[in-house]
Tab-separated table of C-alpha atoms in Angstrom:
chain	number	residue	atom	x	y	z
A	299	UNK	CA	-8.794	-7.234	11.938
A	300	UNK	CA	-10.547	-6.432	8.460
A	301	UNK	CA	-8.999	-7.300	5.168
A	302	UNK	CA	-8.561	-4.791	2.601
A	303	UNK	CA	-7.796	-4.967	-1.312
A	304	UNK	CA	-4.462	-2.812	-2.087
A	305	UNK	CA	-4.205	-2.119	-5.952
A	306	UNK	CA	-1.396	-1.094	-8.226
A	307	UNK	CA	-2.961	-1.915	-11.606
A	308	UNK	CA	0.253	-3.086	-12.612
A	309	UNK	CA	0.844	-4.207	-16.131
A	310	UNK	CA	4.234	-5.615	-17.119
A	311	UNK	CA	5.667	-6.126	-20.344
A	312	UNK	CA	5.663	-8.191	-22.408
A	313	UNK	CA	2.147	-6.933	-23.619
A	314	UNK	CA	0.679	-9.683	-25.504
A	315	UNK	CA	-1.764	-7.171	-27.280
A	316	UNK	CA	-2.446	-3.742	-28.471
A	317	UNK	CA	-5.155	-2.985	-25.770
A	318	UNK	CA	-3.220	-4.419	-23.040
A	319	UNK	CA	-3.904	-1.067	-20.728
A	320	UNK	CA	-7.913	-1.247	-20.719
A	321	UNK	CA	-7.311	-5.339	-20.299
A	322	UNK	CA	-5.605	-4.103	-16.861
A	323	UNK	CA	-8.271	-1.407	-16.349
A	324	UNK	CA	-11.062	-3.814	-16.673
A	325	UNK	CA	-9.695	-6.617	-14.609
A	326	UNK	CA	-9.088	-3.963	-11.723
A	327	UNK	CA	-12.745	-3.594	-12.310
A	328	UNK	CA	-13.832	-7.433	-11.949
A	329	UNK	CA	-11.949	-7.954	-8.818
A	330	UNK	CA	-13.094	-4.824	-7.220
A	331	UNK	CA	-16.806	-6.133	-7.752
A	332	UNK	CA	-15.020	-10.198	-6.811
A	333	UNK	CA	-13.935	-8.728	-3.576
A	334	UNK	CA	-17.113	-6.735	-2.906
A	335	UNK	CA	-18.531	-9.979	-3.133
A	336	UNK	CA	-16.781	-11.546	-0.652
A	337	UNK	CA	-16.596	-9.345	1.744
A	338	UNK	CA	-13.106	-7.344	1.885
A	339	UNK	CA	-13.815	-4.213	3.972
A	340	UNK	CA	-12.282	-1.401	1.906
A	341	UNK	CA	-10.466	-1.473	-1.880
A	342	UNK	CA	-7.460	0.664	-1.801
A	343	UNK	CA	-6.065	2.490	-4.578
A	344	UNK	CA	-2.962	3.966	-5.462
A	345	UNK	CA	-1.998	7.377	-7.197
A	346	UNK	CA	1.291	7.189	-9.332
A	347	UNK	CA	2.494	9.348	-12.219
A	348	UNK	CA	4.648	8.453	-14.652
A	349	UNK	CA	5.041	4.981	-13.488
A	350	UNK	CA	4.867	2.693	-16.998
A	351	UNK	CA	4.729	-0.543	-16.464
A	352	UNK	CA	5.068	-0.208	-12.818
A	353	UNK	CA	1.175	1.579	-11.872
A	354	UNK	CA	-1.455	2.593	-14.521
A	355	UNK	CA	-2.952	4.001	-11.367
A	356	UNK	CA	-2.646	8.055	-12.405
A	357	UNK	CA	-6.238	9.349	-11.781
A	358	UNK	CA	-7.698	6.611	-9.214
A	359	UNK	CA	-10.327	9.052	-8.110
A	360	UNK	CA	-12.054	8.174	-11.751
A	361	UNK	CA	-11.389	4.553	-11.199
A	362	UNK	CA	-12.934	4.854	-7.313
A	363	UNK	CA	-16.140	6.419	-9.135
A	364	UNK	CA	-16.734	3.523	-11.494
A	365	UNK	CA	-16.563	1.318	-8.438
A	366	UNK	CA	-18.646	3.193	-6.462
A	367	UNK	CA	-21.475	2.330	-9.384
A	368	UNK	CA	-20.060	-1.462	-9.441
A	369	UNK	CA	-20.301	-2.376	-5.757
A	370	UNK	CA	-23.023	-1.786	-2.514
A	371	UNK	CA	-20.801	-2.481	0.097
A	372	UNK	CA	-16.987	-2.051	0.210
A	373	UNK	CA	-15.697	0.636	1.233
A	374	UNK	CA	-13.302	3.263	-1.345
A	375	UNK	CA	-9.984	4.484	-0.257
A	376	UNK	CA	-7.637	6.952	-1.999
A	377	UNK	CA	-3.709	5.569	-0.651
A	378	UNK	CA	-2.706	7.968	-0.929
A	379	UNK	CA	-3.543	11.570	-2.619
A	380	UNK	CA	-0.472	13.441	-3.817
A	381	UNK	CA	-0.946	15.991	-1.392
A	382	UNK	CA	1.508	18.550	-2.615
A	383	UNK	CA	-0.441	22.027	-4.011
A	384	UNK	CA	0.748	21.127	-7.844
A	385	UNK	CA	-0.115	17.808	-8.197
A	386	UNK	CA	-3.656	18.262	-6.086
A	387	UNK	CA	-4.578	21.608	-4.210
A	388	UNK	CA	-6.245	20.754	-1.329
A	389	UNK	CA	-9.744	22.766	-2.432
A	390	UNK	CA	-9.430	19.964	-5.633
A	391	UNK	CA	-8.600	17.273	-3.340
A	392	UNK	CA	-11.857	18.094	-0.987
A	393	UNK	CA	-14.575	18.096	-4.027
A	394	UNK	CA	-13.809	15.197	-5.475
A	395	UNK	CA	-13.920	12.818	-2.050
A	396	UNK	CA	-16.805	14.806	-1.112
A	397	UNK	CA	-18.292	13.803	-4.840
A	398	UNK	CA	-17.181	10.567	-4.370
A	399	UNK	CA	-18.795	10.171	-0.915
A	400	UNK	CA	-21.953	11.210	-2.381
A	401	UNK	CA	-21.584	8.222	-5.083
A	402	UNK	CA	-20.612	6.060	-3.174
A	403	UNK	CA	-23.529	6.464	-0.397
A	404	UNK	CA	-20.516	7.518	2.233
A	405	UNK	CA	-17.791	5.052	1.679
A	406	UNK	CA	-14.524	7.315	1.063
A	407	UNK	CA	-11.551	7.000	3.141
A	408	UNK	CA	-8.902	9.450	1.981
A	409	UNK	CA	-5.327	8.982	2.401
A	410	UNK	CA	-2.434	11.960	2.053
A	411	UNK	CA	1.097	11.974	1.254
A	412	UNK	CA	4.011	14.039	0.166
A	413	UNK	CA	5.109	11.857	-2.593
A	414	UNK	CA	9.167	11.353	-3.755
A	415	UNK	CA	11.309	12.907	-6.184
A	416	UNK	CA	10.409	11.548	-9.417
A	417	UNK	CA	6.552	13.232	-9.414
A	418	UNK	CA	7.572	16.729	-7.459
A	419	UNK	CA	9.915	17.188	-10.394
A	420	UNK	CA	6.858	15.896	-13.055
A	421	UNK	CA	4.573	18.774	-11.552
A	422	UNK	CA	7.381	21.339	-10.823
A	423	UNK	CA	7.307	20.639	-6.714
A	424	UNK	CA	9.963	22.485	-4.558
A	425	UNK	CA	10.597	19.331	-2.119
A	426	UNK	CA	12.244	21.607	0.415
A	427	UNK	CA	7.991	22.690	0.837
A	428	UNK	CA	6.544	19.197	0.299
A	429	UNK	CA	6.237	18.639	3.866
A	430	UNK	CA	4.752	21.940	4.739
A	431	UNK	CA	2.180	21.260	1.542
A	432	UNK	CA	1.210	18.300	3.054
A	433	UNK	CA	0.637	19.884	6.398
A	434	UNK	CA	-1.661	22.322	4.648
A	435	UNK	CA	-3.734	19.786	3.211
A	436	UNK	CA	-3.779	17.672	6.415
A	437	UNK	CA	-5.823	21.264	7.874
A	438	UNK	CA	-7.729	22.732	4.686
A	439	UNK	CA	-9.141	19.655	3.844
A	440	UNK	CA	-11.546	18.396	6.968
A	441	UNK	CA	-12.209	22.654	7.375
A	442	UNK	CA	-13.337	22.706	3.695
A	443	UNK	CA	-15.478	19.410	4.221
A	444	UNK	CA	-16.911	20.747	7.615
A	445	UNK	CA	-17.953	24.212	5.621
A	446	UNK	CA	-15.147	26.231	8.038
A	447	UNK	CA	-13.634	27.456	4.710
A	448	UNK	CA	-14.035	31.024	3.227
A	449	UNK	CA	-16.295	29.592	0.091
A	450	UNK	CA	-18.516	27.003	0.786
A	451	UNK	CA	-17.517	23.166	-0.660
A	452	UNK	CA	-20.702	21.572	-2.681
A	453	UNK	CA	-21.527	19.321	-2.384
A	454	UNK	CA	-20.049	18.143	1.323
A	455	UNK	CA	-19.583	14.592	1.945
A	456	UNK	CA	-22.529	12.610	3.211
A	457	UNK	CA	-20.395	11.279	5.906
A	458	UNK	CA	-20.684	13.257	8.989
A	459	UNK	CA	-18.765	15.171	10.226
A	460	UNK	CA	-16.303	14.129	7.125
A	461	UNK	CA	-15.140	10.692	5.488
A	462	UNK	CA	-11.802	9.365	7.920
A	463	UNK	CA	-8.310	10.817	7.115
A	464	UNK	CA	-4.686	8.950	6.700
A	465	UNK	CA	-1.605	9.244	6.020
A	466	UNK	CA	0.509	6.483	3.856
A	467	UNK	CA	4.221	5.883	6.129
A	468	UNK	CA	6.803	3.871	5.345
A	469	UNK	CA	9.389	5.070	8.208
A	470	UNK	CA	9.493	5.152	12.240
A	471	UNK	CA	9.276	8.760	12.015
A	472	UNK	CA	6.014	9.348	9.415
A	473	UNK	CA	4.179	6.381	11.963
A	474	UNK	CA	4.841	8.756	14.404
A	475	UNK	CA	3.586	12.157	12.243
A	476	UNK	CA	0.168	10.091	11.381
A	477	UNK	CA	0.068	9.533	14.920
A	478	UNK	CA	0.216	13.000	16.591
A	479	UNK	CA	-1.765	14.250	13.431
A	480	UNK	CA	-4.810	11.837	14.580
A	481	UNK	CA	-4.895	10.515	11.237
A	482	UNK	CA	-4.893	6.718	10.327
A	483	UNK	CA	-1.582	5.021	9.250
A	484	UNK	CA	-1.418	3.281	6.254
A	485	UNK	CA	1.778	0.982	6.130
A	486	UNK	CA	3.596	0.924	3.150
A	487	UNK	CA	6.921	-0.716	3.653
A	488	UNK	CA	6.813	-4.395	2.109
A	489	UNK	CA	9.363	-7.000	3.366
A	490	UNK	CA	8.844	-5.937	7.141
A	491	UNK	CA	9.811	-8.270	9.739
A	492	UNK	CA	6.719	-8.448	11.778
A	493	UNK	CA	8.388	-7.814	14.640
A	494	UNK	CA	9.407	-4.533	13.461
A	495	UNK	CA	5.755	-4.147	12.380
A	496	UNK	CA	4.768	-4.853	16.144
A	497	UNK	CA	6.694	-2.107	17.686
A	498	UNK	CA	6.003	0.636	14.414
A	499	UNK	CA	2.397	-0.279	15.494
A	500	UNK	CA	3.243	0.367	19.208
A	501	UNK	CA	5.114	3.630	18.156
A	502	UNK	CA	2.187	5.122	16.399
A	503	UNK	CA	-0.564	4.048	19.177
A	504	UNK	CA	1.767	6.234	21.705
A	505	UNK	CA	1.645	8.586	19.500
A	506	UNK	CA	-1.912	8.889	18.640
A	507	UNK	CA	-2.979	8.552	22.704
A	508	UNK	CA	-1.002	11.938	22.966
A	509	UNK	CA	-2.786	13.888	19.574
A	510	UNK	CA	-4.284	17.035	21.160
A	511	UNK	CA	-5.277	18.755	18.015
A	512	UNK	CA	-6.342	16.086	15.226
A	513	UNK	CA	-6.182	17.207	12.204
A	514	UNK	CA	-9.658	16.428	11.178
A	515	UNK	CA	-12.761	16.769	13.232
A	516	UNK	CA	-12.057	13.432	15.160
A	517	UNK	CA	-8.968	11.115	15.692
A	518	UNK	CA	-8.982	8.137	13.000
A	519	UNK	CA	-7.214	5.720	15.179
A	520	UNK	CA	-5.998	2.790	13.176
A	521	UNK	CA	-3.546	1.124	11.603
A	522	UNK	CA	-3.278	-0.460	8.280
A	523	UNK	CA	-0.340	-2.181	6.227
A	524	UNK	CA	0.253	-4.088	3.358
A	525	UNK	CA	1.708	-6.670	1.866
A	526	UNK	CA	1.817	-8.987	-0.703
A	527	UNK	CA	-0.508	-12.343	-0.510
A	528	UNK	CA	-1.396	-14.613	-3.142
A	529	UNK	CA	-3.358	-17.770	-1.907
A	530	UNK	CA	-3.439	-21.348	-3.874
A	531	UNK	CA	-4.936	-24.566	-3.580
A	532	UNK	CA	-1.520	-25.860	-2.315
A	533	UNK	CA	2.106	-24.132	-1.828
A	534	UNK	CA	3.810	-25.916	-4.730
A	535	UNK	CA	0.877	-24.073	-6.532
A	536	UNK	CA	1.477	-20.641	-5.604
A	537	UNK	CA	4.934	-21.828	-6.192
A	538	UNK	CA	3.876	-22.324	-9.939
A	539	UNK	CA	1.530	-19.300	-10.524
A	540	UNK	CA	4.623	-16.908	-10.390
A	541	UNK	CA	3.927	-15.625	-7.291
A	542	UNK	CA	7.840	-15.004	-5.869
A	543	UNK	CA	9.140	-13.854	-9.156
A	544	UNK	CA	6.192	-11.330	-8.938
A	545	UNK	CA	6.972	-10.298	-5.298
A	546	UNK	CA	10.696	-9.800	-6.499
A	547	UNK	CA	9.231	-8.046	-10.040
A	548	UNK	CA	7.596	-5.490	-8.015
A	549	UNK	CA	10.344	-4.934	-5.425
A	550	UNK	CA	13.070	-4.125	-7.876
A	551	UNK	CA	10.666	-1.784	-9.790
A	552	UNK	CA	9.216	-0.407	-6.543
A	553	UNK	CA	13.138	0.540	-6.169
A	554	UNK	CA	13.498	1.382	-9.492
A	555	UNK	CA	10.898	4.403	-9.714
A	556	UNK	CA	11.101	6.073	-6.236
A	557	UNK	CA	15.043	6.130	-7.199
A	558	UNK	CA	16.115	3.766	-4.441
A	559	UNK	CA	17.801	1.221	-6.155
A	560	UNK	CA	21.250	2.178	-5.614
A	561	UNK	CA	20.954	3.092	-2.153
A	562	UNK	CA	19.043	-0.214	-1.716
A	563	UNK	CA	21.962	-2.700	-3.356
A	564	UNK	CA	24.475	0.106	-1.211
A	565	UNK	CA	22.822	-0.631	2.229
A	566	UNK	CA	22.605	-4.346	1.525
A	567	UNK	CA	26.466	-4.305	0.427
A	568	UNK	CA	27.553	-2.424	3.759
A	569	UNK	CA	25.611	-4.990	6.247
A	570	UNK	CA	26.618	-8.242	4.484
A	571	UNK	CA	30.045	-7.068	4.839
A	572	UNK	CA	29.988	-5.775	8.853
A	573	UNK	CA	28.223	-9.080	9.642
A	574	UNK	CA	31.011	-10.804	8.144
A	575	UNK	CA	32.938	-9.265	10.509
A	576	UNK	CA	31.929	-10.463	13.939
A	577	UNK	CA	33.825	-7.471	15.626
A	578	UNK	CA	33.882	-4.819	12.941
A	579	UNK	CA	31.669	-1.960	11.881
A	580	UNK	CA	32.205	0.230	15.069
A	581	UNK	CA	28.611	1.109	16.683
A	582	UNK	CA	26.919	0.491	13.904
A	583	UNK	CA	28.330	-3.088	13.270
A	584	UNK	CA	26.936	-3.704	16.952
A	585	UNK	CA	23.541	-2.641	16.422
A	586	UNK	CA	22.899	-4.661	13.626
A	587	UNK	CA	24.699	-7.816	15.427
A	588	UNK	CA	22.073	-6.640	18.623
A	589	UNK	CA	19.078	-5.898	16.219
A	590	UNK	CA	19.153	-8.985	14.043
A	591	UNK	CA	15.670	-7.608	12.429
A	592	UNK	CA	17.494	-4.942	10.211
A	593	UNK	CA	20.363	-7.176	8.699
A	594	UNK	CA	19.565	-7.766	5.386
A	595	UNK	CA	17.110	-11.125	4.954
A	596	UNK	CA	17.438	-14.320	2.490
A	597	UNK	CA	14.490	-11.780	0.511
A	598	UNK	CA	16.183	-8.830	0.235
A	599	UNK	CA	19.877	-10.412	-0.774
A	600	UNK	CA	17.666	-11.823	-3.531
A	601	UNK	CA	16.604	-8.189	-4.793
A	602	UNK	CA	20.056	-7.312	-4.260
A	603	UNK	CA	21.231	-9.729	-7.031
A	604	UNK	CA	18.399	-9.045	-9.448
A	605	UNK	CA	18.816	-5.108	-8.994
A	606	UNK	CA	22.756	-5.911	-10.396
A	607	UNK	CA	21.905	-7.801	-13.159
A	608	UNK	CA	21.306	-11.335	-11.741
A	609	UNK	CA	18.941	-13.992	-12.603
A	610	UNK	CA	17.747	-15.841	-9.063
A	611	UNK	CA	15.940	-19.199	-9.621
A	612	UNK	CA	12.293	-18.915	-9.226
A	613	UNK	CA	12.669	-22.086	-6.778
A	614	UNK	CA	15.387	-19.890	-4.849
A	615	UNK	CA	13.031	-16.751	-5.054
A	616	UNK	CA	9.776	-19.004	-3.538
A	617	UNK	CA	12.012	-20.153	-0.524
A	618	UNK	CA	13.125	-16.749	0.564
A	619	UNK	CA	9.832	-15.696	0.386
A	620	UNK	CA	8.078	-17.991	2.225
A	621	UNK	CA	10.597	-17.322	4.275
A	622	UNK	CA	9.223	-14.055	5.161
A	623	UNK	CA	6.335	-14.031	8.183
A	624	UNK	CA	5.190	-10.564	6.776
A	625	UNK	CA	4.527	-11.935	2.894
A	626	UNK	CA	1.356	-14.213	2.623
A	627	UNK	CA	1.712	-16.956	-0.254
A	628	UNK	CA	0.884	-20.473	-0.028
A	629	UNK	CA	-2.544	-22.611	0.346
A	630	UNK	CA	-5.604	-21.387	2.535
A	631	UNK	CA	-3.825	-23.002	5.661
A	632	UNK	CA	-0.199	-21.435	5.359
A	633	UNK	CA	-2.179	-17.259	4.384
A	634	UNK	CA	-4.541	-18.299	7.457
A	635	UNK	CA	-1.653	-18.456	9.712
A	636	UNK	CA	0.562	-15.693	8.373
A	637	UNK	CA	-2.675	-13.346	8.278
A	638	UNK	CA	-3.309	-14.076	11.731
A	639	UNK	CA	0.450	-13.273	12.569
A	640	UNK	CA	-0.734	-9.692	11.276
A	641	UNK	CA	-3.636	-9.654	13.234
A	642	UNK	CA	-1.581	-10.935	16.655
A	643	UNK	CA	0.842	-7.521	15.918
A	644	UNK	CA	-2.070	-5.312	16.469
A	645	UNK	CA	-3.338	-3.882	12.965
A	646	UNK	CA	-6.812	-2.992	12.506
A	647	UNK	CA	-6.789	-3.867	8.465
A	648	UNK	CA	-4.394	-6.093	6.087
A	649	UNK	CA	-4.180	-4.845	2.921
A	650	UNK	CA	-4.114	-7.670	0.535
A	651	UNK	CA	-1.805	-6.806	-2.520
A	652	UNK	CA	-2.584	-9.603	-5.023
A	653	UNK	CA	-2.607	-8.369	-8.633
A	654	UNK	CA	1.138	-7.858	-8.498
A	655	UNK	CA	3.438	-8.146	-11.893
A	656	UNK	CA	2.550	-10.860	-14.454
A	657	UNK	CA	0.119	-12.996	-12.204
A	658	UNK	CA	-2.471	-14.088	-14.944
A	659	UNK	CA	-5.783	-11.845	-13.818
A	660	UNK	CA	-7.557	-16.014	-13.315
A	661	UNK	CA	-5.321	-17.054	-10.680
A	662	UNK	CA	-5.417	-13.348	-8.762
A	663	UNK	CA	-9.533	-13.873	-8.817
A	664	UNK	CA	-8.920	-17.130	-7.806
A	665	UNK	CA	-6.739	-15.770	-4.850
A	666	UNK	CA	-9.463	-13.300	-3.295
A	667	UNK	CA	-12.085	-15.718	-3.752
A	668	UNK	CA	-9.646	-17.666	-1.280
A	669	UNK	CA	-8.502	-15.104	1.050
A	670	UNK	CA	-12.060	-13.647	0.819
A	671	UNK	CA	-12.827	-17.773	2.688
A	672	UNK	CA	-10.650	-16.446	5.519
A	673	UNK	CA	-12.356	-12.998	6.034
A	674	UNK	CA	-14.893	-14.337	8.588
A	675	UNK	CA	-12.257	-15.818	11.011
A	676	UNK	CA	-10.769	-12.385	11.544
A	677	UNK	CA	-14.211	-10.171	11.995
C-alpha cells in the first residue's frame, strides 16, 4: 500500500493576522516539498468553491504547478476536478493536466466528480444533468489526450497513452460507477468503519473485473481512501496538539458546506432512538440491530452534539476518536497499526489528511516527517 498526502488548505478562524491566507498557501507549499522528501507517493489536492474557512483550495491546478517546480518525485493528483461543463469543460479540463504533465515530467493523476449543490448553483449547474456532464467528461477527456478529438490538444501529456483517471465516491453506488467506468476510486467518506471499507473495496473490485469499455485508454484499477491521521511522539501528545477537536472541526464543517448537517443530526436522531427500542423500528430497526456497522458510533454522536450547539470535552472528543479503527492519531506505534488495518482491507493508497482545522503548521510537519518513518514498512 502507498501513502498519499490529502490536502484541504484549511484555514480556520480566528486569523491571528492580516495575511493569514498566503500563511496557509505557503505552508501547503513546505509540506508538499516535506513529504516529497520523505517519500509519500502522490500529494492530493482538493477543488472547492466558495468554501471560507473550510478549503482555500479553489484553483488547485495553479497550486499542483508550483509543486511540480518544488518537488522531483511525488506524484500530483487533482481529487477531484469539478467535472460539470460550467465549472470546467472537459476541453479546459484536458489542457491543463496535459500542461501539468509536461511540468511535472509525467506525474498527473486526475480525478472527476459531479460536485453537490452549493457549487452547481455558484456556476449556474442544472443538477438534474450533473451526472450526464460528468459522463461526458469521463469520455472527452482520455479522447482529447489520445488526439481522437476533432481539434488537436497541445500540448498532450507526456504520459503515454494518458496520465490515470478517477473518480472521488463517497457511496456504495459511485464505488460501483468508478468501477464499471475502469477508473480509480478515490474514497472520500471519513468516519468509515473499516469493515464497511473492506466490503466497498470488494464492491468496486467486482465491479472493475467486469468494465468492458474503460473509460480511458486502459483500466486504472485501484483504490484509494482517506482519512484523517496525525502522528505524535506519544498519544497523550496527539491528545494535546488538538488533533480530535480538529477531526470534529472539520466534520461539522464538512456537514456544514455540502448542506448535510440537518440530515446528518436527523439520521443520528432516528437510530439512537430505534436502538433504544430493542423490538421497534419495523425492518429498518432490524437491519441496523443485524448491521451493527451503520448505527451511529461514540464519533458521530459527538458531531451530533456539536452540530446542535454543544460543547464536547476535548478529552471526550480524543476517546471517541481513538475509538475509531479508520482515524489514525496517536504515537508512531498506535498510526503503524491502524495504517496497516488499511492496508489488511485491501487499498492500494492511504491518503493521509493531516493539515486539518487549527493544527499549528509545526506539529502537522512534524506528523509527516513521522508517518513519512512508516512509509517503508508498507512498500
Amino acid at each position: 500500500m502507498k501513502l498519499d498526502m490529502f490536502s484541504e488548505i484549511q484555514d480556520p478562524r480566528p486569523w491571528a493576522t492580516e495575511d493569514h491566507e498566503h500563511r496557509r498557501i505557503t505552508e501547503a507549499v513546505e509540506q508538499a516539498v516535506l513529504a516529497d522528501e520523505f517519500g509519500y507517493d502522490c500529494w492530493w489536492q482538493v477543488e472547492h468553491h466558495g468554501a471560507a474557512e473550510f478549503s482555500l483550495s479553489s484553483a488547485p491546478e495553479l497550486l499542483l504547478a508550483a509543486l511540480s517546480q518544488r518537488t522531483s518525485r511525488i506524484r500530483l493528483g487533482h481529487a477531484a476536478v469539478l467535472a460539470p461543463a460550467e465549472i470546467n469543460h472537459p476541453r479546459r479540463v484536458a489542457e491543463r493536466a496535459a500542461w501539468l504533465d509536461q511540468l511535472s515530467g509525467g506525474r498527473v493523476e486526475l480525478g472527476l466528480t459531479r460536485s453537490t449543490a452549493p457549487e452547481w448553483r455558484m456556476f449556474g449547474v442544472d443538477p438534474a444533468g450533473a451526472r450526464a456532464q460528468t459522463q461526458r467528461a469521463f469520455e472527452e477527456i482520455p479522447r482529447l489526450w489520445t488526439g481522437a478529438g476533432d481539434q488537436p490538444l497541445v500540448p498532450a501529456p507526456l504520459q503515454q497513452p494518458h496520465p490515470p483517471l478517477w473518480q472521488a465516491a463517497s457511496s456504495p453506488a459511485s464505488f460501483e460507477e468508478a468501477g464499471r467506468r475502469g477508473v480509480g476510486v478515490l474514497g472520500t467518506t471519513l468516519w468509515e468503519p473499516l469493515t464497511r471499507v473492506a466490503r466497498l473495496v470488494e464492491l468496486y473490485r467486482e465491479a472493475v473485473a467486469n468494465c468492458e469499455q474503460p473509460a480511458g485508454a486502459f483500466v486504472n484499477d485501484q483504490i484509494a481512501f482517506f482519512t484523517f491521521v496525525h502522528c505524535a511522539e506519544t498519544d497523550e501528545e496527539a491528545l494535546r496538539s488538538g488533533a480530535a477537536a480538529a477531526a470534529a472541526w472539520y466534520t461539522a464543517r464538512a456537514l456544514t458546506f455540502f448542506e448535510a448537517a440537518d440530515a446528518f443530526v436527523e439520521t443520528m436522531t432516528i437510530q439512537q432512538g430505534i436502538l433504544a427500542d430493542p423490538a421497534g423500528g419495523g425492518l429498518t430497526g432490524a437491519f441496523l440491530r443485524d448491521e451493527v456497522d451503520t448505527a451511529p458510533n461514540a464519533a458521530q454522536l459527538a458531531i451530533g452534539r456539536i452540530l446542535q450547539g454543544e460543547t464536547v470535552p476535548e478529552d471526550e472528543l480524543f476517546e471517541a476518536l481513538m475509538a475509531q479503527d479508520s482515524l489514525i492519531v496517536g504515537s508512531p506505534d498506535t498510526c503503524r497499526k491502524k495504517i496497516r488495518a488499511y492496508a489488511d482491507a485491501g487499498i492500494d493508497r492511504l491518503m493521509c489528511f493531516q493539515q486539518v482545522g487549527a493544527i499549528p503548521h509545526e506539529r502537522v510537519m512534524d506528523s509527516i516527517r513521522r508517518v513519512g518513518e512508516l512509509i517503508p514498512e508498507f512498500a
